[in-house]
Short mmCIF file of C-alpha atoms in Angstrom, two decimals:
data_model
loop_
_atom_site.label_atom_id
_atom_site.label_comp_id
_atom_site.label_asym_id
_atom_site.label_seq_id
_atom_site.Cartn_x
_atom_site.Cartn_y
_atom_site.Cartn_z
CA LYS W 1 0.00 0.00 0.00
CA GLN W 2 1.25 3.47 -0.86
CA GLU W 3 2.47 5.50 2.09
CA VAL W 4 2.89 9.24 1.74
CA THR W 5 4.89 11.11 4.37
CA GLN W 6 5.49 14.81 4.77
CA ILE W 7 8.33 16.40 6.66
CA PRO W 8 8.28 18.50 8.71
CA ALA W 9 4.90 18.08 10.36
CA ALA W 10 4.97 21.71 11.39
CA LEU W 11 7.04 24.68 10.36
CA SER W 12 7.21 28.25 11.58
CA VAL W 13 9.14 30.88 9.64
CA PRO W 14 9.42 34.67 9.64
CA GLU W 15 7.81 36.55 6.80
CA GLY W 16 9.93 36.87 3.68
CA GLU W 17 11.82 33.60 4.03
CA ASN W 18 11.98 31.03 1.28
CA LEU W 19 10.98 27.58 2.44
CA VAL W 20 10.78 23.98 1.28
CA LEU W 21 8.20 21.38 2.17
CA ASN W 22 8.97 17.73 1.57
CA CYS W 23 6.82 14.82 0.49
CA SER W 24 7.95 11.24 0.07
CA PHE W 25 6.06 8.23 -1.22
CA THR W 26 6.89 4.54 -1.13
CA ASP W 27 5.50 3.35 -4.47
CA SER W 28 6.88 5.10 -7.53
CA ALA W 29 4.17 3.70 -9.84
CA ILE W 30 2.18 6.91 -9.91
CA TYR W 31 0.26 8.87 -12.49
CA ASN W 32 0.72 12.21 -10.81
CA LEU W 33 1.36 14.10 -7.61
CA GLN W 34 -0.54 17.11 -6.35
CA TRP W 35 0.02 19.73 -3.72
CA PHE W 36 -2.98 21.15 -1.88
CA ARG W 37 -3.53 23.87 0.65
CA GLN W 38 -6.05 23.57 3.47
CA ASP W 39 -7.05 26.46 5.70
CA PRO W 40 -8.36 25.61 9.19
CA GLY W 41 -11.82 24.09 9.06
CA LYS W 42 -12.00 24.44 5.30
CA GLY W 43 -11.77 22.31 2.21
CA LEU W 44 -8.76 21.91 -0.03
CA THR W 45 -7.43 24.11 -2.78
CA SER W 46 -5.30 22.52 -5.47
CA LEU W 47 -1.98 24.34 -5.90
CA LEU W 48 0.00 22.33 -8.40
CA LEU W 49 -0.46 19.07 -10.30
CA ILE W 50 2.64 17.31 -11.63
CA GLN W 51 2.20 14.44 -14.05
CA SER W 52 4.63 11.53 -13.69
CA SER W 53 6.42 12.53 -16.91
CA GLN W 54 7.08 16.04 -15.60
CA ARG W 55 9.87 17.22 -13.33
CA GLU W 56 8.36 20.41 -11.98
CA GLN W 57 5.49 22.84 -12.10
CA THR W 58 5.42 26.51 -11.19
CA SER W 59 2.64 28.87 -10.19
CA GLY W 60 3.56 32.31 -8.97
CA ARG W 61 5.73 32.00 -5.86
CA LEU W 62 5.24 28.23 -5.76
CA ASN W 63 7.44 25.65 -7.42
CA ALA W 64 6.92 21.92 -7.06
CA SER W 65 9.40 19.32 -8.18
CA LEU W 66 8.97 15.60 -8.65
CA ASP W 67 11.60 12.86 -8.59
CA LYS W 68 9.50 9.81 -9.22
CA SER W 69 12.33 7.29 -9.11
CA SER W 70 13.36 8.33 -5.62
CA GLY W 71 9.79 8.83 -4.43
CA ARG W 72 10.17 12.49 -3.54
CA SER W 73 8.55 15.81 -4.19
CA THR W 74 9.28 19.25 -2.81
CA LEU W 75 7.16 22.36 -2.67
CA TYR W 76 9.20 25.55 -2.69
CA ILE W 77 7.54 28.73 -1.49
CA ALA W 78 9.41 31.93 -2.24
CA ALA W 79 9.19 35.09 -0.16
CA SER W 80 6.67 33.66 2.28
CA GLN W 81 3.77 35.80 3.48
CA PRO W 82 1.44 35.52 6.51
CA GLY W 83 -1.33 34.60 4.09
CA ASP W 84 0.60 31.46 3.21
CA SER W 85 -0.11 30.08 6.69
CA ALA W 86 -2.09 26.90 6.22
CA THR W 87 -1.69 23.13 6.11
CA TYR W 88 -0.09 21.84 2.95
CA LEU W 89 -0.92 18.36 1.75
CA CYS W 90 0.64 16.35 -1.01
CA ALA W 91 -1.26 13.52 -2.66
CA VAL W 92 -0.35 10.86 -5.19
CA THR W 93 -2.43 8.92 -7.67
CA ASN W 94 -1.24 5.37 -8.13
CA THR W 95 -1.40 3.68 -11.50
CA GLY W 96 -4.17 1.61 -9.98
CA ASN W 97 -6.21 4.82 -9.77
CA GLN W 98 -5.92 5.01 -6.02
CA PHE W 99 -5.47 8.36 -4.38
CA TYR W 100 -3.41 8.85 -1.22
CA PHE W 101 -2.92 11.97 0.87
CA GLY W 102 0.22 12.75 2.79
CA THR W 103 0.37 13.47 6.49
CA GLY W 104 0.49 17.23 5.98
CA THR W 105 2.74 20.11 7.00
CA SER W 106 1.29 22.91 9.09
CA LEU W 107 2.95 26.16 8.07
CA THR W 108 2.91 29.37 10.10
CA VAL W 109 4.44 32.50 8.62
CA ILE W 110 5.12 35.06 11.32
CA PRO W 111 4.66 38.73 10.37
CA GLY K 1 -13.39 27.85 -11.93
CA ALA K 2 -14.93 24.61 -10.76
CA VAL K 3 -16.88 25.00 -7.54
CA VAL K 4 -18.08 22.28 -5.21
CA SER K 5 -20.47 23.03 -2.39
CA GLN K 6 -21.45 21.07 0.68
CA HIS K 7 -24.50 21.40 2.84
CA PRO K 8 -24.71 21.77 5.73
CA SER K 9 -21.37 23.30 6.69
CA TRP K 10 -21.87 22.05 10.22
CA VAL K 11 -24.36 19.91 12.04
CA ILE K 12 -24.91 18.79 15.61
CA CYS K 13 -27.10 15.79 16.25
CA LYS K 14 -28.03 13.38 18.99
CA SER K 15 -26.62 9.89 19.14
CA GLY K 16 -28.74 7.42 17.21
CA THR K 17 -30.06 9.87 14.63
CA SER K 18 -29.16 9.97 10.95
CA VAL K 19 -27.54 12.89 9.18
CA LYS K 20 -27.45 13.61 5.46
CA ILE K 21 -24.68 15.65 3.85
CA GLU K 22 -25.01 16.95 0.31
CA CYS K 23 -22.20 17.53 -2.15
CA ARG K 24 -22.88 19.47 -5.34
CA SER K 25 -20.73 20.43 -8.29
CA LEU K 26 -22.11 23.85 -9.14
CA ASP K 27 -20.74 24.62 -12.59
CA PHE K 28 -19.68 21.30 -14.01
CA GLN K 29 -20.84 17.71 -14.31
CA ALA K 30 -18.74 15.36 -12.25
CA THR K 31 -17.76 11.95 -13.51
CA THR K 32 -16.87 10.84 -10.04
CA MET K 33 -17.34 12.08 -6.51
CA PHE K 34 -15.29 11.13 -3.51
CA TRP K 35 -16.03 11.26 0.21
CA TYR K 36 -13.31 11.78 2.80
CA ARG K 37 -13.23 12.15 6.56
CA GLN K 38 -10.65 14.04 8.53
CA PHE K 39 -9.99 13.82 12.26
CA PRO K 40 -8.32 16.74 14.07
CA LYS K 41 -4.70 17.27 13.09
CA GLN K 42 -4.81 14.32 10.72
CA SER K 43 -4.84 13.99 6.99
CA LEU K 44 -7.83 13.10 4.85
CA MET K 45 -8.88 9.48 4.63
CA LEU K 46 -10.82 8.33 1.61
CA MET K 47 -14.11 6.70 2.59
CA ALA K 48 -15.71 5.91 -0.74
CA THR K 49 -15.80 6.65 -4.44
CA SER K 50 -19.07 7.08 -6.27
CA ASN K 51 -20.08 7.36 -9.91
CA GLU K 52 -23.45 8.62 -11.03
CA GLY K 53 -26.03 5.87 -11.25
CA SER K 54 -23.91 3.12 -9.77
CA LYS K 55 -23.12 1.82 -6.31
CA ALA K 56 -20.33 3.43 -4.38
CA THR K 57 -17.03 1.68 -3.84
CA TYR K 58 -16.06 1.76 -0.19
CA GLU K 59 -12.56 1.67 1.22
CA GLN K 60 -11.55 -1.15 3.49
CA GLY K 61 -12.83 -0.64 7.00
CA VAL K 62 -15.65 1.71 6.03
CA GLU K 63 -19.09 0.31 6.81
CA LYS K 64 -21.29 0.73 3.76
CA ASP K 65 -24.47 0.21 5.79
CA LYS K 66 -23.50 2.99 8.14
CA PHE K 67 -22.30 5.49 5.56
CA LEU K 68 -24.87 5.44 2.78
CA ILE K 69 -23.85 7.15 -0.43
CA ASN K 70 -26.28 8.08 -3.16
CA HIS K 71 -25.03 9.60 -6.40
CA ALA K 72 -28.31 10.60 -7.97
CA SER K 73 -27.01 12.84 -10.72
CA LEU K 74 -23.83 14.18 -12.28
CA THR K 75 -23.96 17.15 -9.94
CA LEU K 76 -25.16 15.69 -6.65
CA SER K 77 -23.92 13.06 -4.22
CA THR K 78 -25.18 12.55 -0.69
CA LEU K 79 -23.60 10.89 2.32
CA THR K 80 -25.94 9.72 5.06
CA VAL K 81 -24.45 8.80 8.40
CA THR K 82 -26.98 6.38 9.85
CA SER K 83 -27.44 5.88 13.59
CA ALA K 84 -24.65 8.32 14.31
CA HIS K 85 -22.50 7.90 17.40
CA PRO K 86 -19.98 10.23 19.03
CA GLU K 87 -17.09 8.42 17.35
CA ASP K 88 -18.56 9.48 13.98
CA SER K 89 -17.88 13.09 14.88
CA SER K 90 -15.46 14.31 12.25
CA PHE K 91 -14.93 16.68 9.35
CA TYR K 92 -16.40 15.22 6.16
CA ILE K 93 -15.15 16.52 2.83
CA CYS K 94 -16.35 15.64 -0.64
CA SER K 95 -14.64 16.17 -3.95
CA ALA K 96 -15.78 16.00 -7.54
CA MET K 97 -13.87 15.21 -10.67
CA VAL K 98 -14.31 15.30 -14.42
CA GLY K 99 -12.30 12.70 -16.24
CA SER K 100 -9.91 10.38 -14.43
CA LEU K 101 -7.46 10.46 -11.56
CA SER K 102 -4.59 9.79 -13.94
CA THR K 103 -4.88 13.17 -15.65
CA ASP K 104 -7.32 15.40 -13.82
CA THR K 105 -7.64 17.11 -10.48
CA GLN K 106 -10.35 16.77 -7.88
CA TYR K 107 -12.23 19.85 -6.77
CA PHE K 108 -12.96 19.83 -3.08
CA GLY K 109 -15.95 21.07 -1.16
CA PRO K 110 -15.56 23.24 1.95
CA GLY K 111 -16.35 20.36 4.29
CA THR K 112 -19.05 19.54 6.84
CA ARG K 113 -18.30 19.46 10.55
CA LEU K 114 -20.38 16.74 12.21
CA THR K 115 -20.68 16.63 15.98
CA VAL K 116 -22.62 13.78 17.54
CA LEU K 117 -23.64 14.28 21.15
#
């Protein structure tokens, strides 16, 4: 069974810092990997979707990379802002069309 | 963009009663809808996958007789928690998707907070 782990579980940084969130998965037979954002008590917002044939995707201050062979993805957030405070979840879709969420990283950006 | 709504956003009920949660795709027709539950400070756990007009596929360990899913149309799926107990208290989130997991994203609803007294 696919296991998706995110490190760190929680992260607190001062405003303006660049930061990296990590996601690792045990089964490299995936179709794609996604990064989501969840605000407290709310649903999820999709940030970036990387297909298995891609190495990275960028959207504004966000850059996500994928190394399928090593089972790793990183989400890079540039020039962090207090509004970036949220829980970030990665999720993978296996080639068996099964969808697995990671354990999440709770990010706090301090003004 | 694609919008998914859930109703109600929160509900409090007595133990033993049943609660229905609606999930609607507002501006698109969803091939598939998913139901997740999330306990505090934990990630989302998939409960079931449903396609319009067919029976839902439940994940291992999820009681299909307790969590009834009806996918009546391409824009509406409902989750009914039957004979709810305090341990069913959780945050329930639905998502809707056009196409397939291999190429497309899911659009998530805002969630429903269920508290069973």
